C-alpha positions as protocol buffer text, in pm:
chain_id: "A"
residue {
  index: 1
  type: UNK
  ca { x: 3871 y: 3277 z: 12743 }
}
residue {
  index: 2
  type: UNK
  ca { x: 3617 y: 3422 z: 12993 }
}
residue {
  index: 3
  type: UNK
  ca { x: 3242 y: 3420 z: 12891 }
}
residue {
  index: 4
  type: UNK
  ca { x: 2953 y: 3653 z: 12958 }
}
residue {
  index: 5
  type: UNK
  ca { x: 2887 y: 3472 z: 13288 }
}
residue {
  index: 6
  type: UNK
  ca { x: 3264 y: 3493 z: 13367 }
}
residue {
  index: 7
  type: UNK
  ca { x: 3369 y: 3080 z: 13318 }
}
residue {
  index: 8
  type: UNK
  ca { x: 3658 y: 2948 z: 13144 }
}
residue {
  index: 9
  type: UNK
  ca { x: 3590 y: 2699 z: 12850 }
}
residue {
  index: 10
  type: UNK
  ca { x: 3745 y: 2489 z: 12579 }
}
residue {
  index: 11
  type: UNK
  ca { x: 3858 y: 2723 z: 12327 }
}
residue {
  index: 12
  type: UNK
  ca { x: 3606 y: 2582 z: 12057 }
}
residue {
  index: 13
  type: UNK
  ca { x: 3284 y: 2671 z: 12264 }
}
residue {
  index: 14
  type: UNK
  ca { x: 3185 y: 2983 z: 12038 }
}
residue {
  index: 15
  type: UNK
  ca { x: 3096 y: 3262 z: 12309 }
}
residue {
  index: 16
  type: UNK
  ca { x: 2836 y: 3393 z: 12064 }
}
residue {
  index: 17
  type: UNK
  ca { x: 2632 y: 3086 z: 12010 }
}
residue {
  index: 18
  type: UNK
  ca { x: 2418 y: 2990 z: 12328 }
}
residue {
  index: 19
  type: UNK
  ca { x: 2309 y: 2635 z: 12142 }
}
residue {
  index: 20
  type: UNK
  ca { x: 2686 y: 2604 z: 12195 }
}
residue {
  index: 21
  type: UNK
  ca { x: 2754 y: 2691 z: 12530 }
}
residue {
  index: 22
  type: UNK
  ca { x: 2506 y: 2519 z: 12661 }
}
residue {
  index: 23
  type: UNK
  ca { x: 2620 y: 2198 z: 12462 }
}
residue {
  index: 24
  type: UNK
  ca { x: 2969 y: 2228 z: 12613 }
}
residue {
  index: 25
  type: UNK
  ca { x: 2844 y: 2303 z: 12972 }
}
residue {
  index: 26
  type: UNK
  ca { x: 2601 y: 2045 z: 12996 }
}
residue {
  index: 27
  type: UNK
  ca { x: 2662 y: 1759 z: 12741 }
}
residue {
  index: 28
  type: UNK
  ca { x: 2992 y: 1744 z: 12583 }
}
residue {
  index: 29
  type: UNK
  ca { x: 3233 y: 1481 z: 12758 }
}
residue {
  index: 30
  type: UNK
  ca { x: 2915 y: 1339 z: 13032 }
}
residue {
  index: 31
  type: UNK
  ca { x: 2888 y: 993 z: 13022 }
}
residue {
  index: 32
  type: UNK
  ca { x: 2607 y: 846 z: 12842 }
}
residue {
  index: 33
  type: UNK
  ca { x: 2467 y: 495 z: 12870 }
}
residue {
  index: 34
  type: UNK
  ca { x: 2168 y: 554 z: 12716 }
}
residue {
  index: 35
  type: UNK
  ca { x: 2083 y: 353 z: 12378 }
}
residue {
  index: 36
  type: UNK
  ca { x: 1867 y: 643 z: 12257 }
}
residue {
  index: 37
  type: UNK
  ca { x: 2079 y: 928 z: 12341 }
}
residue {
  index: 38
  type: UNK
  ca { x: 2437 y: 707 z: 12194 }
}
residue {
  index: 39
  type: UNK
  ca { x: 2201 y: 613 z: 11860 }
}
residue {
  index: 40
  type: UNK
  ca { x: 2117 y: 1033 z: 11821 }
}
residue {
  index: 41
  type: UNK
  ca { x: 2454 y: 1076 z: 11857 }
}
residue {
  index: 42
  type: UNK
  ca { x: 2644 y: 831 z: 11623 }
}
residue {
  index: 43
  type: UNK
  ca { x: 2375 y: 999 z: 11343 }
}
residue {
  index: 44
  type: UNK
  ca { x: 2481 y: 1308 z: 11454 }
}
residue {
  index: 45
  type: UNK
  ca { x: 2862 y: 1286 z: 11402 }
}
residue {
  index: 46
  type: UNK
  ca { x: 2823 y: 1085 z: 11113 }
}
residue {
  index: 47
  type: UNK
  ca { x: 2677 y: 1389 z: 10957 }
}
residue {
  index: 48
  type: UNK
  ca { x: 2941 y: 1564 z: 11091 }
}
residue {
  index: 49
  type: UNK
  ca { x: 3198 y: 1442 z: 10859 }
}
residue {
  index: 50
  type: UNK
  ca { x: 3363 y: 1735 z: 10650 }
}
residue {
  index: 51
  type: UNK
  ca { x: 3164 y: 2007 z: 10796 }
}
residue {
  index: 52
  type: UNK
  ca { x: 3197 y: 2178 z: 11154 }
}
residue {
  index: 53
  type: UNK
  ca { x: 3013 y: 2057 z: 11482 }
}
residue {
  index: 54
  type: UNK
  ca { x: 2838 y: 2393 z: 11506 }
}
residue {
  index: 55
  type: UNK
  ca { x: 2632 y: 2334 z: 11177 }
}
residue {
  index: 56
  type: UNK
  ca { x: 2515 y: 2032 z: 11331 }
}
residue {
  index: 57
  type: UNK
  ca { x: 2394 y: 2148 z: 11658 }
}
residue {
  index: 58
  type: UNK
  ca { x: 2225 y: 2389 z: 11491 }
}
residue {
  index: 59
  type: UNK
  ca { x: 2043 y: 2198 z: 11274 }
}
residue {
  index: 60
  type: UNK
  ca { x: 1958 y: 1937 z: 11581 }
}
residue {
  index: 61
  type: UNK
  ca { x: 1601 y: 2031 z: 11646 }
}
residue {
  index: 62
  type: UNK
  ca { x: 1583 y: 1951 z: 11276 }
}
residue {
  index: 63
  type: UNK
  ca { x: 1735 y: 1650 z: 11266 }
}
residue {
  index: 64
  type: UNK
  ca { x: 1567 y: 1505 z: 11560 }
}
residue {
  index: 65
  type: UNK
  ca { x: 1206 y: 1590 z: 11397 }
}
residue {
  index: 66
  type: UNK
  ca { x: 1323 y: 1442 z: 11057 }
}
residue {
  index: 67
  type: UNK
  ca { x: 1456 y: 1138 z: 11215 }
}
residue {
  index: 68
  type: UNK
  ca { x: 1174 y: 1065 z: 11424 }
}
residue {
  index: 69
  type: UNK
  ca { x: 1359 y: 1147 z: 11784 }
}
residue {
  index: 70
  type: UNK
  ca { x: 1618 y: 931 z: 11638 }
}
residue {
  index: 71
  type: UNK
  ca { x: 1388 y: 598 z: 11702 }
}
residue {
  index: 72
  type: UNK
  ca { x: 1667 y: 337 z: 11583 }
}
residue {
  index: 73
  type: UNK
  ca { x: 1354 y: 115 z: 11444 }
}
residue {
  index: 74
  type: UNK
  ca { x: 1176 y: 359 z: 11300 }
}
residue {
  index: 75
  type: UNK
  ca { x: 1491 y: 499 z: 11090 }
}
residue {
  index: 76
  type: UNK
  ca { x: 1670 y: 124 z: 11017 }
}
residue {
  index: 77
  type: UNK
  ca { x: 1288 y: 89 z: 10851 }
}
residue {
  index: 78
  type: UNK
  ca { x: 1350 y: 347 z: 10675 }
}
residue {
  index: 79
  type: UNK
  ca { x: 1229 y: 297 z: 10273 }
}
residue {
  index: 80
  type: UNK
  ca { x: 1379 y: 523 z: 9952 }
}
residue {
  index: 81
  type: UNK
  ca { x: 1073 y: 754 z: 9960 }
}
residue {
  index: 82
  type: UNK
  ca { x: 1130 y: 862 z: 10307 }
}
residue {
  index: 83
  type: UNK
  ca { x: 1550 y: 896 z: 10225 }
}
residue {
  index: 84
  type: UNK
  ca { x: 1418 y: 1129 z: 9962 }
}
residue {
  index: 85
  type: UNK
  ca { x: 1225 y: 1306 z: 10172 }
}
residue {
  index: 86
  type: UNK
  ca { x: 1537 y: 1347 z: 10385 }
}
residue {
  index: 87
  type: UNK
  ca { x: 1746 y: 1453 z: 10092 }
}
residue {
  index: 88
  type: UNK
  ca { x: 1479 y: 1756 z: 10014 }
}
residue {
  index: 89
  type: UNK
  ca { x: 1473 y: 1844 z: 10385 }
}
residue {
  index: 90
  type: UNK
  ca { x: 1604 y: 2198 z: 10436 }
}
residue {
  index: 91
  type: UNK
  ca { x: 1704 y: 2172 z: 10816 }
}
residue {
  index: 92
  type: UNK
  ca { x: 1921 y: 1899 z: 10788 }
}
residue {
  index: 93
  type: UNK
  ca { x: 2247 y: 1843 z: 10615 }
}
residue {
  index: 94
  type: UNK
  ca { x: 2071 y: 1667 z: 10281 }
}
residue {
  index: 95
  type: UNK
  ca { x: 2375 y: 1412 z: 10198 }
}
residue {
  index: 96
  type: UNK
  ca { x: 2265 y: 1140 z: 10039 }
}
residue {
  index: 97
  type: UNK
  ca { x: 2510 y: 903 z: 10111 }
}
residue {
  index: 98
  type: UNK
  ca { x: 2498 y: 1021 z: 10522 }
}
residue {
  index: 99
  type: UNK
  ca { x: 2112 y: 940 z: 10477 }
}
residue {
  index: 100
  type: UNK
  ca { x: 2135 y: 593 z: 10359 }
}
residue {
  index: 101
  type: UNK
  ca { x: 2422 y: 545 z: 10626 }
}
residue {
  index: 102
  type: UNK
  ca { x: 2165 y: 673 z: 10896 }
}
residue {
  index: 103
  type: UNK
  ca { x: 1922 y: 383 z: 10766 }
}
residue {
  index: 104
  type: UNK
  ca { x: 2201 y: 138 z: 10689 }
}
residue {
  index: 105
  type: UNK
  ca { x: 2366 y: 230 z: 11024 }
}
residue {
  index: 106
  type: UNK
  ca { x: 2044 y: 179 z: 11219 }
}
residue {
  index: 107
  type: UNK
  ca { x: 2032 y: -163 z: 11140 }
}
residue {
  index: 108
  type: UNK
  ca { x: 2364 y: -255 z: 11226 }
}
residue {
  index: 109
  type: UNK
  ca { x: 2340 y: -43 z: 11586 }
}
residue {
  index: 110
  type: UNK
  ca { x: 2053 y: -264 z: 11647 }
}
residue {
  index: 111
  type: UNK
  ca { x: 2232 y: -581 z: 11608 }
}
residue {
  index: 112
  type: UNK
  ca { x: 2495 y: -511 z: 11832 }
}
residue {
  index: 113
  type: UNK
  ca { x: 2224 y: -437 z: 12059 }
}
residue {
  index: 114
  type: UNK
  ca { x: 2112 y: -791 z: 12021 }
}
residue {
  index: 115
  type: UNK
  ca { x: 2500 y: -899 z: 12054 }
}
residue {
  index: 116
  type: UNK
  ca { x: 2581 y: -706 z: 12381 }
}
residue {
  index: 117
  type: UNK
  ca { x: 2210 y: -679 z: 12532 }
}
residue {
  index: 118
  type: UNK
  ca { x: 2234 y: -243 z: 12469 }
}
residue {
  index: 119
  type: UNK
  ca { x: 2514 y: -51 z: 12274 }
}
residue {
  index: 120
  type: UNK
  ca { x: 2639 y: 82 z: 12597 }
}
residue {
  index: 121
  type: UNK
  ca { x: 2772 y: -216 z: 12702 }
}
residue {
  index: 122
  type: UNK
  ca { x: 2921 y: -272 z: 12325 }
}
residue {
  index: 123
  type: UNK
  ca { x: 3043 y: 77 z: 12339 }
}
residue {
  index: 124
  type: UNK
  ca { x: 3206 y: 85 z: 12734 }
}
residue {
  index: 125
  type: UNK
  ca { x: 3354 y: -264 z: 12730 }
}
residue {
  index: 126
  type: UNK
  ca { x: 3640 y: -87 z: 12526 }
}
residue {
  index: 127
  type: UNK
  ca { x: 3763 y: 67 z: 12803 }
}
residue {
  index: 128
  type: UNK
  ca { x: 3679 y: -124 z: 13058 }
}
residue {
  index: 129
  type: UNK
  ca { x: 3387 y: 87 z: 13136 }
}
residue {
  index: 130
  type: UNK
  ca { x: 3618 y: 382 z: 13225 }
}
residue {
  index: 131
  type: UNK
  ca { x: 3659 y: 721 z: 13151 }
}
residue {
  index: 132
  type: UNK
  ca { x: 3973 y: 806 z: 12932 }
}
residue {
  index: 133
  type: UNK
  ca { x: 4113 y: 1124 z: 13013 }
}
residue {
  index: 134
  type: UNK
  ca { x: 4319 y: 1289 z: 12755 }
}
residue {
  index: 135
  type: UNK
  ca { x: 4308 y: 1648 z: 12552 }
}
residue {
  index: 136
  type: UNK
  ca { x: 4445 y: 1766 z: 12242 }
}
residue {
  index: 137
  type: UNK
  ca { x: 4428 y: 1463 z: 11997 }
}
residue {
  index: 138
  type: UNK
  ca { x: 4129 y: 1386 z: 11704 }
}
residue {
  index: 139
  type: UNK
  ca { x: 4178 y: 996 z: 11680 }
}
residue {
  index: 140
  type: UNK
  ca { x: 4346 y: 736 z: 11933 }
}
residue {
  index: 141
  type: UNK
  ca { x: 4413 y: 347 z: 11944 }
}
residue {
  index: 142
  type: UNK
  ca { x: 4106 y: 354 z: 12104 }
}
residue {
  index: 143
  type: UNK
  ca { x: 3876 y: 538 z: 11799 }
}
residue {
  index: 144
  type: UNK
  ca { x: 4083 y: 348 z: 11562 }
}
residue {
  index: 145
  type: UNK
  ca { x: 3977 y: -35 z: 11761 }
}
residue {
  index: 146
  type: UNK
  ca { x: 3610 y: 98 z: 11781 }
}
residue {
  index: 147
  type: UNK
  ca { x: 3610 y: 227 z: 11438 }
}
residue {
  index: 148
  type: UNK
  ca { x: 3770 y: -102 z: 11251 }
}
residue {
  index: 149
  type: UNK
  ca { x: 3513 y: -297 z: 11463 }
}
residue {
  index: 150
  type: UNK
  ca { x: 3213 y: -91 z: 11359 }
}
residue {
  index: 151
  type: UNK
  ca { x: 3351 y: -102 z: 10967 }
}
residue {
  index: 152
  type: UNK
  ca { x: 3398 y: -450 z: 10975 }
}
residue {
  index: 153
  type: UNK
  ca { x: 2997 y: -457 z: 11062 }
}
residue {
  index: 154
  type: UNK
  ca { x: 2936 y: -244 z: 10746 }
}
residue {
  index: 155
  type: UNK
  ca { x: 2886 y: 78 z: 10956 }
}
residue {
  index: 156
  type: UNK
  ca { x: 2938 y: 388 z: 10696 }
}
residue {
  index: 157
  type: UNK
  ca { x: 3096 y: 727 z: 10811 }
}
residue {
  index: 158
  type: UNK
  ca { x: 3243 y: 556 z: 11116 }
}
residue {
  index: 159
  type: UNK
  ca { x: 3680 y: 654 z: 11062 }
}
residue {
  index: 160
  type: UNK
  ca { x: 3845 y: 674 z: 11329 }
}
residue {
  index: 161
  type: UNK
  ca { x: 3848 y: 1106 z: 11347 }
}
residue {
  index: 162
  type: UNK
  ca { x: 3432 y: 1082 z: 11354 }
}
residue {
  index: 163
  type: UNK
  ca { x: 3460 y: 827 z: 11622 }
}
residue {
  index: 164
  type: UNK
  ca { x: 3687 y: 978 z: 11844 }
}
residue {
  index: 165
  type: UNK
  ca { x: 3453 y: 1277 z: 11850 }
}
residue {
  index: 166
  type: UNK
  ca { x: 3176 y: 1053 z: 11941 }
}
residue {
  index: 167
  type: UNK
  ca { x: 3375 y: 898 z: 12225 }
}
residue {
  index: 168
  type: UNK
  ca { x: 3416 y: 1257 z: 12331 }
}
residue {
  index: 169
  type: UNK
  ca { x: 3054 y: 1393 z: 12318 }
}
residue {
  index: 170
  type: UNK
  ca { x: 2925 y: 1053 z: 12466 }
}
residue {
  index: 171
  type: UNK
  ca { x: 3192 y: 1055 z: 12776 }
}
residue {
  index: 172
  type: UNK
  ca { x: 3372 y: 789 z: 12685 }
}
residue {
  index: 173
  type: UNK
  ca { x: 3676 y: 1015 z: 12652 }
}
residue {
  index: 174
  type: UNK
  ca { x: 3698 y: 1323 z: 12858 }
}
residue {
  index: 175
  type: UNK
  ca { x: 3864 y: 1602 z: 12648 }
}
residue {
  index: 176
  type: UNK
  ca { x: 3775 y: 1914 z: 12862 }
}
residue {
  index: 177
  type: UNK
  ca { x: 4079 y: 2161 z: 12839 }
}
residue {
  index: 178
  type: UNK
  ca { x: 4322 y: 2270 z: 13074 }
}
residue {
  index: 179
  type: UNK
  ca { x: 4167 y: 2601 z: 13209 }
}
residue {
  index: 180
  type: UNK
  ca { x: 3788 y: 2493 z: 13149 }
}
residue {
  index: 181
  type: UNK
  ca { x: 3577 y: 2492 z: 13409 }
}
residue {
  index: 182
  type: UNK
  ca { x: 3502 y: 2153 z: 13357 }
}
residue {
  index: 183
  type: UNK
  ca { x: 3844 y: 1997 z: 13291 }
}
residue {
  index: 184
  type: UNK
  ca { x: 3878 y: 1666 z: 13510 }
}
residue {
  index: 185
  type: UNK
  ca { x: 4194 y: 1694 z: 13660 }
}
residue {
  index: 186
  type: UNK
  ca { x: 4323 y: 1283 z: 13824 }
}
């Protein structure tokens, strides 16, 4: 479908919803390597789970003040008055199981850190430190390795469907589709 500026994109980037467009054009499917940016978005798509990816972008901004910029010590520190807080936050999704994952899940993140020297090089090693090219699927061998190894360190809200979405939006997995401007073609 063309847009208002006349580019083909994937068929989910909502043409009405600029937050959107500009996700897709300029984040969706880059490579990241940053520990920072890969923490914001495991928190992110863990939230994610059940609802659509367009309620969480738009609630980012939100997110990212109620999470401290997504400072992995700050939220692994984390105590139940401040998850409460959370929970009464309007902005965000208020789960209260996703909440105490965040916390829960900020811990563990920094531990593989201290395993692998960053969570890049945890996260990359899977492949090799390669992009994977492939469209049209929600989980692979790949989301299921990374998401029995991230279970098996007590992550929550890790399955294999969340994961494979985070392999996407990090670059791990380039999922641009056929007729998108940005589709990788080999």
């Amino acid at each position: 479908m063309k847009y208002h500026d006349g580019k083909d994109r994937c068929s989910w980037a909502n043409p009405k919803n600029q937050i959107y467009i500009d996700y897709h054009d300029k984040e969706w499917g880059v490579p990241v390597y940053d520990d920072h940016k890969l923490f914001e978005m495991l928190i992110l798509e863990s939230f994610q789970a059940g609802l659509s990816w367009e309620c969480v972008l738009n609630k980012r901004e939100a997110f990212r003040e109620a999470f401290d910029d997504f400072d992995v010590y700050k939220v692994s520190a984390y105590d139940e008055e401040k998850q409460a807080q959370l929970k009464e936050n309007k902005g965000i999704i208020k789960n209260q199981r996703k909440i105490s994952a965040a916390v829960s899940n900020a811990t563990i993140f920094m531990k593989i850190q201290e395993q692998y020297g960053t969570f890049s090089e945890y996260l990359w090693k899977f492949t090799d430190h390669k992009i994977i090219h492939e469209t049209g699927k929600t989980s692979s061998e790949l989301s299921d390795q990374i998401s029995k190894d991230l279970k098996k360190r007590g992550m929550k809200f890790v399955g294999t469907t969340i994961i494979y979405s985070y392999l996407q939006a990090v670059g791990v997995v380039e999922s641009h589709e056929e007729g998108c401007f940005l589709h990788h073609k080999e």
